[in-house]
PDB file of C-alpha atoms and ligand atoms in Angstrom:
ATOM      1  CA  MET A1233      21.225   3.736   8.073  1.00 96.00           C
ATOM      2  CA  ILE A1234      19.780   2.126   4.647  1.00 98.00           C
ATOM      3  CA  ILE A1235      20.062  -1.543   4.816  1.00 98.00           C
ATOM      4  CA  LEU A1236      20.779  -3.283   1.293  1.00 98.00           C
ATOM      5  CA  LYS A1237      19.564  -6.617   0.731  1.00 98.00           C
ATOM      6  CA  THR A1238      21.601  -9.535  -1.162  1.00 98.00           C
ATOM      7  CA  PRO A1239      19.993 -11.382  -3.957  1.00 98.00           C
ATOM      8  CA  ALA A1240      19.281 -14.244  -1.760  1.00 98.00           C
ATOM      9  CA  GLU A1241      17.379 -11.880   0.943  1.00 98.00           C
ATOM     10  CA  ILE A1242      15.427 -10.266  -2.145  1.00 98.00           C
ATOM     11  CA  GLU A1243      14.271 -13.832  -3.211  1.00 98.00           C
ATOM     12  CA  ILE A1244      12.979 -14.261   0.429  1.00 98.00           C
ATOM     13  CA  MET A1245      11.292 -10.841   0.187  1.00 98.00           C
ATOM     14  CA  ALA A1246       9.940 -11.743  -3.119  1.00 98.00           C
ATOM     15  CA  GLN A1247       8.057 -14.941  -1.304  1.00 98.00           C
ATOM     16  CA  ALA A1248       6.592 -12.451   1.302  1.00 98.00           C
ATOM     17  CA  SER A1249       5.526 -10.098  -1.418  1.00 98.00           C
ATOM     18  CA  ARG A1250       4.136 -12.808  -3.501  1.00 98.00           C
ATOM     19  CA  VAL A1251       1.936 -13.971  -0.472  1.00 98.00           C
ATOM     20  CA  VAL A1252       0.661 -10.341   0.199  1.00 98.00           C
ATOM     21  CA  ALA A1253       0.000 -10.097  -3.752  1.00 98.00           C
ATOM     22  CA  GLU A1254      -1.928 -13.439  -3.777  1.00 98.00           C
ATOM     23  CA  VAL A1255      -3.984 -12.748  -0.709  1.00 98.00           C
ATOM     24  CA  LEU A1256      -4.649  -9.200  -1.903  1.00 98.00           C
ATOM     25  CA  GLN A1257      -6.059 -10.812  -5.169  1.00 97.00           C
ATOM     26  CA  ILE A1258      -8.307 -13.069  -3.131  1.00 98.00           C
ATOM     27  CA  LEU A1259      -9.826 -10.216  -0.969  1.00 98.00           C
ATOM     28  CA  GLU A1260     -10.326  -8.382  -4.190  1.00 98.00           C
ATOM     29  CA  ASN A1261     -12.325 -11.149  -5.584  1.00 97.00           C
ATOM     30  CA  ALA A1262     -14.199 -11.562  -2.409  1.00 98.00           C
ATOM     31  CA  ILE A1263     -15.352  -7.869  -2.433  1.00 98.00           C
ATOM     32  CA  CYS A1264     -19.095  -7.330  -2.901  1.00 98.00           C
ATOM     33  CA  PRO A1265     -21.853  -5.266  -1.468  1.00 98.00           C
ATOM     34  CA  GLY A1266     -22.780  -6.709   2.016  1.00 98.00           C
ATOM     35  CA  ILE A1267     -19.445  -8.279   3.102  1.00 98.00           C
ATOM     36  CA  SER A1268     -17.810  -6.769   6.268  1.00 98.00           C
ATOM     37  CA  THR A1269     -14.265  -5.577   6.511  1.00 98.00           C
ATOM     38  CA  GLU A1270     -13.961  -8.052   9.419  1.00 98.00           C
ATOM     39  CA  GLU A1271     -14.850 -10.903   7.169  1.00 98.00           C
ATOM     40  CA  LEU A1272     -12.261  -9.703   4.842  1.00 99.00           C
ATOM     41  CA  ASP A1273      -9.772  -9.600   7.850  1.00 99.00           C
ATOM     42  CA  GLN A1274     -10.352 -13.167   8.697  1.00 98.00           C
ATOM     43  CA  LEU A1275     -10.053 -14.227   5.146  1.00 98.00           C
ATOM     44  CA  ALA A1276      -6.998 -12.370   4.921  1.00 99.00           C
ATOM     45  CA  GLU A1277      -5.361 -14.028   8.057  1.00 98.00           C
ATOM     46  CA  ARG A1278      -6.546 -17.487   6.930  1.00 98.00           C
ATOM     47  CA  GLU A1279      -5.068 -17.331   3.574  1.00 98.00           C
ATOM     48  CA  ILE A1280      -1.776 -15.845   5.045  1.00 98.00           C
ATOM     49  CA  ARG A1281      -1.234 -18.480   7.341  1.00 98.00           C
ATOM     50  CA  ALA A1282      -2.399 -21.088   4.646  1.00 98.00           C
ATOM     51  CA  ARG A1283       0.842 -20.034   2.771  1.00 98.00           C
ATOM     52  CA  GLY A1284       3.167 -20.496   5.514  1.00 98.00           C
ATOM     53  CA  ALA A1285       3.653 -16.873   6.305  1.00 98.00           C
ATOM     54  CA  LEU A1286       2.801 -14.577   9.180  1.00 98.00           C
ATOM     55  CA  PRO A1287       0.525 -11.455   9.335  1.00 98.00           C
ATOM     56  CA  ALA A1288       2.817  -8.544   9.491  1.00 98.00           C
ATOM     57  CA  PHE A1289       0.554  -5.893  11.089  1.00 98.00           C
ATOM     58  CA  LYS A1290      -1.156  -7.864  13.561  1.00 98.00           C
ATOM     59  CA  GLY A1291       0.298  -6.793  16.899  1.00 98.00           C
ATOM     60  CA  TYR A1292       2.667  -4.167  15.289  1.00 98.00           C
ATOM     61  CA  ARG A1293       2.332  -1.203  17.701  1.00 98.00           C
ATOM     62  CA  ASN A1294      -0.653  -2.844  19.038  1.00 98.00           C
ATOM     63  CA  TYR A1295      -2.423  -2.736  15.769  1.00 98.00           C
ATOM     64  CA  PRO A1296      -5.279  -5.381  16.347  1.00 98.00           C
ATOM     65  CA  LYS A1297      -5.896  -6.890  13.048  1.00 98.00           C
ATOM     66  CA  THR A1298      -4.365  -8.567  10.084  1.00 99.00           C
ATOM     67  CA  LEU A1299      -5.695  -6.221   7.228  1.00 99.00           C
ATOM     68  CA  CYS A1300      -6.204  -2.376   7.021  1.00 99.00           C
ATOM     69  CA  ALA A1301      -9.613  -1.703   5.300  1.00 99.00           C
ATOM     70  CA  SER A1302     -10.030   2.009   4.517  1.00 99.00           C
ATOM     71  CA  VAL A1303     -13.403   2.878   3.012  1.00 99.00           C
ATOM     72  CA  ASN A1304     -14.424   6.134   1.112  1.00 99.00           C
ATOM     73  CA  GLU A1305     -12.950   9.367   3.085  1.00 99.00           C
ATOM     74  CA  GLN A1306     -10.798   6.822   5.289  1.00 99.00           C
ATOM     75  CA  VAL A1307      -7.330   7.509   3.984  1.00 99.00           C
ATOM     76  CA  VAL A1308      -5.213   4.502   5.735  1.00 98.00           C
ATOM     77  CA  HIS A1309      -5.211   2.112   8.782  1.00 98.00           C
ATOM     78  CA  GLY A1310      -8.975   1.486   8.890  1.00 98.00           C
ATOM     79  CA  ILE A1311      -9.595  -1.277  11.491  1.00 98.00           C
ATOM     80  CA  PRO A1312     -11.700  -4.016   9.989  1.00 98.00           C
ATOM     81  CA  SER A1313     -15.133  -4.121  11.801  1.00 98.00           C
ATOM     82  CA  LYS A1314     -18.767  -5.143  11.461  1.00 98.00           C
ATOM     83  CA  ARG A1315     -19.145  -2.343   8.807  1.00 98.00           C
ATOM     84  CA  ARG A1316     -20.494  -3.748   5.752  1.00 98.00           C
ATOM     85  CA  LEU A1317     -19.462  -2.371   2.394  1.00 98.00           C
ATOM     86  CA  LYS A1318     -22.069  -1.176   0.016  1.00 98.00           C
ATOM     87  CA  GLU A1319     -22.381  -0.548  -3.626  1.00 98.00           C
ATOM     88  CA  GLY A1320     -20.773   2.568  -4.686  1.00 98.00           C
ATOM     89  CA  ASP A1321     -17.950   2.438  -1.795  1.00 98.00           C
ATOM     90  CA  ILE A1322     -14.333   2.182  -2.388  1.00 99.00           C
ATOM     91  CA  VAL A1323     -11.808   0.268  -0.114  1.00 99.00           C
ATOM     92  CA  GLY A1324      -8.375   0.462   0.388  1.00 99.00           C
ATOM     93  CA  LEU A1325      -6.986  -2.909   1.401  1.00 98.00           C
ATOM     94  CA  ASP A1326      -3.517  -2.774   3.007  1.00 99.00           C
ATOM     95  CA  LEU A1327      -1.681  -5.989   3.849  1.00 98.00           C
ATOM     96  CA  GLY A1328       1.784  -7.207   4.896  1.00 99.00           C
ATOM     97  CA  ALA A1329       3.140 -10.654   5.537  1.00 99.00           C
ATOM     98  CA  ILE A1330       6.448 -12.117   6.972  1.00 99.00           C
ATOM     99  CA  VAL A1331       8.394 -14.845   5.326  1.00 98.00           C
ATOM    100  CA  GLY A1332      11.748 -15.883   6.675  1.00 98.00           C
ATOM    101  CA  GLY A1333      11.941 -13.138   8.945  1.00 98.00           C
ATOM    102  CA  PHE A1334      11.350 -10.626   5.949  1.00 99.00           C
ATOM    103  CA  TYR A1335       8.408  -8.215   5.263  1.00 98.00           C
ATOM    104  CA  GLY A1336       6.260  -7.877   2.234  1.00 98.00           C
ATOM    105  CA  ASP A1337       3.938  -4.850   2.138  1.00 98.00           C
ATOM    106  CA  ALA A1338       1.588  -3.839  -0.618  1.00 98.00           C
ATOM    107  CA  ALA A1339      -1.958  -2.046  -0.807  1.00 98.00           C
ATOM    108  CA  VAL A1340      -4.755  -1.627  -3.472  1.00 98.00           C
ATOM    109  CA  THR A1341      -7.921   0.374  -3.723  1.00 98.00           C
ATOM    110  CA  VAL A1342     -10.960  -1.492  -5.073  1.00 98.00           C
ATOM    111  CA  PRO A1343     -14.423  -0.470  -6.351  1.00 98.00           C
ATOM    112  CA  VAL A1344     -17.372  -2.426  -4.602  1.00 98.00           C
ATOM    113  CA  GLY A1345     -19.900  -2.937  -7.377  1.00 98.00           C
ATOM    114  CA  ARG A1346     -20.593  -0.098  -9.479  1.00 98.00           C
ATOM    115  CA  VAL A1347     -19.094   3.256  -8.312  1.00 98.00           C
ATOM    116  CA  SER A1348     -19.127   6.699  -9.607  1.00 98.00           C
ATOM    117  CA  ASP A1349     -16.879   7.846 -12.570  1.00 98.00           C
ATOM    118  CA  GLU A1350     -15.091  10.289 -10.146  1.00 98.00           C
ATOM    119  CA  ALA A1351     -14.203   7.560  -7.701  1.00 98.00           C
ATOM    120  CA  MET A1352     -12.876   5.198 -10.738  1.00 98.00           C
ATOM    121  CA  ARG A1353     -10.964   8.226 -11.783  1.00 98.00           C
ATOM    122  CA  LEU A1354      -9.382   8.882  -8.227  1.00 98.00           C
ATOM    123  CA  ILE A1355      -8.631   5.091  -8.131  1.00 98.00           C
ATOM    124  CA  ARG A1356      -6.839   5.266 -11.624  1.00 98.00           C
ATOM    125  CA  ILE A1357      -4.900   8.379 -10.950  1.00 98.00           C
ATOM    126  CA  THR A1358      -3.554   7.076  -7.659  1.00 98.00           C
ATOM    127  CA  GLU A1359      -2.544   3.724  -9.316  1.00 98.00           C
ATOM    128  CA  GLU A1360      -0.751   5.483 -12.136  1.00 98.00           C
ATOM    129  CA  ALA A1361       1.005   7.779  -9.555  1.00 98.00           C
ATOM    130  CA  LEU A1362       2.564   4.426  -7.896  1.00 98.00           C
ATOM    131  CA  TYR A1363       3.612   3.169 -11.141  1.00 98.00           C
ATOM    132  CA  LEU A1364       5.223   6.571 -12.270  1.00 98.00           C
ATOM    133  CA  GLY A1365       6.891   6.641  -8.828  1.00 98.00           C
ATOM    134  CA  ILE A1366       8.175   3.084  -9.315  1.00 98.00           C
ATOM    135  CA  GLU A1367       9.573   3.857 -12.893  1.00 98.00           C
ATOM    136  CA  GLN A1368      11.920   6.377 -11.046  1.00 98.00           C
ATOM    137  CA  ALA A1369      13.510   3.693  -8.729  1.00 98.00           C
ATOM    138  CA  VAL A1370      16.498   3.289 -10.721  1.00 98.00           C
ATOM    139  CA  VAL A1371      20.229   3.625 -10.104  1.00 98.00           C
ATOM    140  CA  GLY A1372      21.371   7.167 -10.313  1.00 95.00           C
ATOM    141  CA  ASN A1373      18.247   8.612  -9.266  1.00 98.00           C
ATOM    142  CA  ARG A1374      17.515   9.742  -5.737  1.00 98.00           C
ATOM    143  CA  ILE A1375      14.523   8.971  -3.290  1.00 98.00           C
ATOM    144  CA  SER A1376      12.710  12.346  -4.412  1.00 98.00           C
ATOM    145  CA  ASP A1377      12.695  11.512  -7.877  1.00 98.00           C
ATOM    146  CA  ILE A1378       9.975   9.071  -6.876  1.00 98.00           C
ATOM    147  CA  SER A1379       8.280  11.516  -4.603  1.00 99.00           C
ATOM    148  CA  HIS A1380       8.104  14.159  -7.318  1.00 98.00           C
ATOM    149  CA  ALA A1381       6.752  11.721 -10.052  1.00 98.00           C
ATOM    150  CA  VAL A1382       3.758  10.888  -7.625  1.00 98.00           C
ATOM    151  CA  GLN A1383       3.142  14.538  -6.669  1.00 98.00           C
ATOM    152  CA  ARG A1384       3.056  15.478 -10.154  1.00 98.00           C
ATOM    153  CA  HIS A1385       0.618  13.236 -11.464  1.00 98.00           C
ATOM    154  CA  VAL A1386      -1.530  13.536  -8.651  1.00 99.00           C
ATOM    155  CA  GLU A1387      -1.785  17.312  -8.811  1.00 98.00           C
ATOM    156  CA  ALA A1388      -1.901  17.479 -12.507  1.00 98.00           C
ATOM    157  CA  ALA A1389      -5.171  15.621 -11.877  1.00 98.00           C
ATOM    158  CA  GLY A1390      -6.368  18.017  -9.432  1.00 98.00           C
ATOM    159  CA  TYR A1391      -6.032  15.905  -6.568  1.00 99.00           C
ATOM    160  CA  SER A1392      -3.655  16.117  -3.540  1.00 98.00           C
ATOM    161  CA  VAL A1393      -1.198  14.012  -1.843  1.00 98.00           C
ATOM    162  CA  VAL A1394      -1.303  12.950   1.729  1.00 98.00           C
ATOM    163  CA  THR A1395       1.901  14.285   3.394  1.00 98.00           C
ATOM    164  CA  GLU A1396       1.566  12.591   7.039  1.00 98.00           C
ATOM    165  CA  PHE A1397       2.293   9.131   5.937  1.00 98.00           C
ATOM    166  CA  VAL A1398       5.008   8.104   3.606  1.00 98.00           C
ATOM    167  CA  GLY A1399       6.609   4.997   1.881  1.00 98.00           C
ATOM    168  CA  HIS A1400       9.294   3.499   3.515  1.00 98.00           C
ATOM    169  CA  GLY A1401      12.381   0.891   3.286  1.00 98.00           C
ATOM    170  CA  VAL A1402      11.233  -2.563   4.074  1.00 98.00           C
ATOM    171  CA  GLY A1403      13.312  -5.651   5.089  1.00 98.00           C
ATOM    172  CA  ARG A1404      13.620  -7.319   8.599  1.00 98.00           C
ATOM    173  CA  GLN A1405      11.509  -4.477   9.789  1.00 98.00           C
ATOM    174  CA  LEU A1406       8.447  -3.460   8.254  1.00 98.00           C
ATOM    175  CA  HIS A1407       9.653   0.297   8.251  1.00 98.00           C
ATOM    176  CA  GLU A1408      13.256   1.024   7.844  1.00 98.00           C
ATOM    177  CA  GLU A1409      15.070   3.838   6.246  1.00 98.00           C
ATOM    178  CA  PRO A1410      14.826   5.698   3.947  1.00 98.00           C
ATOM    179  CA  GLN A1411      11.563   7.418   4.087  1.00 98.00           C
ATOM    180  CA  VAL A1412       9.723   7.549   0.652  1.00 98.00           C
ATOM    181  CA  PRO A1413       7.404  10.754   0.639  1.00 98.00           C
ATOM    182  CA  ASN A1414       4.763  11.346  -2.034  1.00 98.00           C
ATOM    183  CA  TYR A1415       5.822  15.010  -2.670  1.00 98.00           C
ATOM    184  CA  GLY A1416       9.010  17.168  -3.088  1.00 98.00           C
ATOM    185  CA  LYS A1417      11.342  18.518  -5.259  1.00 98.00           C
ATOM    186  CA  PRO A1418      13.394  16.138  -7.612  1.00 98.00           C
ATOM    187  CA  GLY A1419      17.171  15.213  -7.060  1.00 98.00           C
ATOM    188  CA  GLN A1420      17.000  15.236  -3.296  1.00 98.00           C
ATOM    189  CA  GLY A1421      17.302  12.555  -0.631  1.00 98.00           C
ATOM    190  CA  PRO A1422      19.560   9.276  -0.676  1.00 98.00           C
ATOM    191  CA  ARG A1423      20.694   8.039  -3.913  1.00 98.00           C
ATOM    192  CA  LEU A1424      19.320   4.700  -5.283  1.00 98.00           C
ATOM    193  CA  GLN A1425      21.265   1.820  -4.974  1.00 98.00           C
ATOM    194  CA  SER A1426      20.934  -1.674  -6.278  1.00 98.00           C
ATOM    195  CA  GLY A1427      19.701  -3.992  -3.336  1.00 98.00           C
ATOM    196  CA  MET A1428      17.420  -1.071  -2.008  1.00 98.00           C
ATOM    197  CA  VAL A1429      13.934  -2.579  -1.111  1.00 99.00           C
ATOM    198  CA  LEU A1430      11.167   0.170  -0.806  1.00 99.00           C
ATOM    199  CA  ALA A1431       7.509   0.313  -0.071  1.00 99.00           C
ATOM    200  CA  ILE A1432       6.281   2.884  -2.409  1.00 98.00           C
ATOM    201  CA  GLU A1433       2.709   4.049  -1.442  1.00 98.00           C
ATOM    202  CA  PRO A1434       0.862   7.198  -2.462  1.00 98.00           C
ATOM    203  CA  MET A1435      -2.363   8.292  -0.578  1.00 99.00           C
ATOM    204  CA  VAL A1436      -4.316  10.579  -2.806  1.00 99.00           C
ATOM    205  CA  ASN A1437      -7.189  12.754  -1.572  1.00 99.00           C
ATOM    206  CA  MET A1438      -9.961  13.900  -3.998  1.00 98.00           C
ATOM    207  CA  GLY A1439     -10.005  17.106  -2.100  1.00 98.00           C
ATOM    208  CA  LYS A1440      -7.729  18.910   0.246  1.00 98.00           C
ATOM    209  CA  SER A1441      -4.513  17.030   1.748  1.00 98.00           C
ATOM    210  CA  ALA A1442      -5.291  17.396   5.514  1.00 98.00           C
ATOM    211  CA  VAL A1443      -6.005  14.316   7.675  1.00 98.00           C
ATOM    212  CA  ARG A1444      -6.830  13.610  11.075  1.00 98.00           C
ATOM    213  CA  ILE A1445      -7.077  10.378  13.330  1.00 98.00           C
ATOM    214  CA  LEU A1446     -10.326   9.064  14.526  1.00 98.00           C
ATOM    215  CA  GLU A1447     -11.026   8.039  18.020  1.00 98.00           C
ATOM    216  CA  ASP A1448      -9.690   4.558  17.521  1.00 98.00           C
ATOM    217  CA  ARG A1449      -6.120   6.028  17.406  1.00 98.00           C
ATOM    218  CA  TRP A1450      -5.616   4.343  14.042  1.00 98.00           C
ATOM    219  CA  THR A1451      -7.967   5.168  11.221  1.00 98.00           C
ATOM    220  CA  ALA A1452      -6.953   8.243   9.179  1.00 99.00           C
ATOM    221  CA  VAL A1453      -9.693  10.154   7.421  1.00 99.00           C
ATOM    222  CA  THR A1454      -9.571  13.388   5.267  1.00 99.00           C
ATOM    223  CA  VAL A1455     -10.606  16.642   7.164  1.00 98.00           C
ATOM    224  CA  ASP A1456     -12.759  17.725   4.302  1.00 98.00           C
ATOM    225  CA  GLY A1457     -14.557  14.310   3.867  1.00 98.00           C
ATOM    226  CA  SER A1458     -13.398  13.953   0.381  1.00 99.00           C
ATOM    227  CA  TRP A1459     -12.658  10.365  -1.027  1.00 99.00           C
ATOM    228  CA  SER A1460      -9.182   8.879  -0.742  1.00 99.00           C
ATOM    229  CA  ALA A1461      -7.153   6.048  -2.496  1.00 99.00           C
ATOM    230  CA  HIS A1462      -3.909   4.125  -1.670  1.00 99.00           C
ATOM    231  CA  PHE A1463      -1.992   1.896  -3.930  1.00 98.00           C
ATOM    232  CA  GLU A1464       1.387   0.278  -2.596  1.00 98.00           C
ATOM    233  CA  HIS A1465       4.059  -2.010  -3.969  1.00 98.00           C
ATOM    234  CA  THR A1466       7.331  -3.437  -2.442  1.00 98.00           C
ATOM    235  CA  ILE A1467      10.029  -3.052  -4.929  1.00 98.00           C
ATOM    236  CA  ALA A1468      13.638  -3.793  -5.200  1.00 98.00           C
ATOM    237  CA  VAL A1469      16.085  -1.360  -7.058  1.00 98.00           C
ATOM    238  CA  GLN A1470      18.106  -3.432  -9.571  1.00 98.00           C
ATOM    239  CA  PRO A1471      21.862  -3.115 -10.713  1.00 98.00           C
ATOM    240  CA  SER A1472      20.562  -1.598 -13.989  1.00 97.00           C
ATOM    241  CA  GLY A1473      17.067  -0.792 -15.402  1.00 97.00           C
ATOM    242  CA  PRO A1474      13.663  -0.665 -13.832  1.00 98.00           C
ATOM    243  CA  PRO A1475      13.083  -2.096 -10.356  1.00 98.00           C
ATOM    244  CA  ARG A1476      11.799  -5.516  -9.788  1.00 98.00           C
ATOM    245  CA  ILE A1477       8.149  -5.337  -8.410  1.00 98.00           C
ATOM    246  CA  LEU A1478       8.174  -8.027  -5.666  1.00 98.00           C
ATOM    247  CA  SER A1479       4.380  -7.663  -4.751  1.00 98.00           C
ATOM    248  CA  HIS A1480       3.288  -7.875  -8.505  1.00 97.00           C
ATOM    249  CA  ARG A1481       0.054  -9.452  -8.775  1.00 88.00           C
ATOM    250  CA  LEU A1482       0.371 -12.248 -11.362  1.00 75.00           C
ATOM    251  CA  GLN A1483      -2.030 -12.799 -14.140  1.00 55.00           C
ATOM    252  CA  MET A1484      -3.037 -16.113 -13.073  1.00 51.00           C
ATOM    253  CA  ALA A1485      -5.721 -18.082 -10.992  1.00 50.00           C
ATOM    254  CA  VAL A1486      -5.070 -17.859  -7.333  1.00 51.00           C
ATOM    255  CA  GLN A1487      -6.019 -21.049  -5.467  1.00 50.00           C
ATOM    256  CA  GLN A1488      -8.704 -20.281  -3.041  1.00 48.00           C
TER     257      GLN A1488
HETATM  258  N1  MF3 B1086       1.356  -0.460   4.705  1.00 85.17           N
HETATM  259  C1  MF3 B1086       1.277   0.482   5.863  1.00 85.17           C
HETATM  260  C2  MF3 B1086       2.604   1.071   6.120  1.00 85.17           C
HETATM  261  O1  MF3 B1086       3.318   0.594   5.576  1.00 85.17           O
HETATM  262  C3  MF3 B1086       0.735  -0.652   6.907  1.00 85.17           C
HETATM  263  C4  MF3 B1086       1.104  -0.380   8.352  1.00 85.17           C
HETATM  264  S1  MF3 B1086      -0.390  -0.676   9.160  1.00 85.17           S
HETATM  265  C5  MF3 B1086      -0.132  -1.055  10.719  1.00 85.17           C
HETATM  266  O2  MF3 B1086       2.659   1.743   7.151  1.00 85.17           O
HETATM  267  F1  MF3 B1086      -0.867  -1.354  11.364  1.00 85.17           F
HETATM  268  F2  MF3 B1086       1.001  -2.041  10.840  1.00 85.17           F
HETATM  269  F3  MF3 B1086       0.765  -0.167  11.285  1.00 85.17           F
HETATM  270 CO1   CO B1087       3.891   0.556   3.754  1.00 85.17          CO
END
């Protein structure tokens, strides 16, 4: 069952998503060679709580941290650790927050210092795929129109989409129906309706699509060792026109 949200509920989800967006911006500003992913996790938890919100991932299915920090060939769900980021790495930062019982969920992938042109291209193509997917989230379309737009852009660039993990509905639960895959033929799946709130989240590998889970039971890595990027926004389908991106990062100085 797909749970549609009222305009008042969407305002609360916008608050949760805004917390996520602001804290992701703070984390991105803090990224530099030498910082550990655990330090980023602590910063994330402190800044979420400072905004009167709760970390959404901590304790979710026993996930131990606030942040997912996925480095290089790690695709998603990297657990923050003592590992220090170094110049040339890329790191996916995935964060969720709860406000008034509603979830916000978003992710970015950022370079650490100067990175290779190929790594920058992977990041750019993945973010572009997210926005092309978001563009499809309009009344009259179906879920797989989002999926198809993502896959098309990624594969045209010579990369592959990850199929083991998908985007999702989001609301009073982190994961609600419908699933939003990053692949598929257009014109399939549920019709998009005003009040649907979706987390759209392309995961893109430079090489082959296959992933495996590390011994820690969380970290997903590419099987071929190729690098991977991930971007995610929480969006609300509008009565007409393009969706509202609830986790948009505002062009403003964030209070630290
Ligand atoms: N953005 C991810 C998702 O939607 C975050 C989940 S991480 C978890 O699945 F630790 F909470 F599972
Ligand atoms: Co998500």
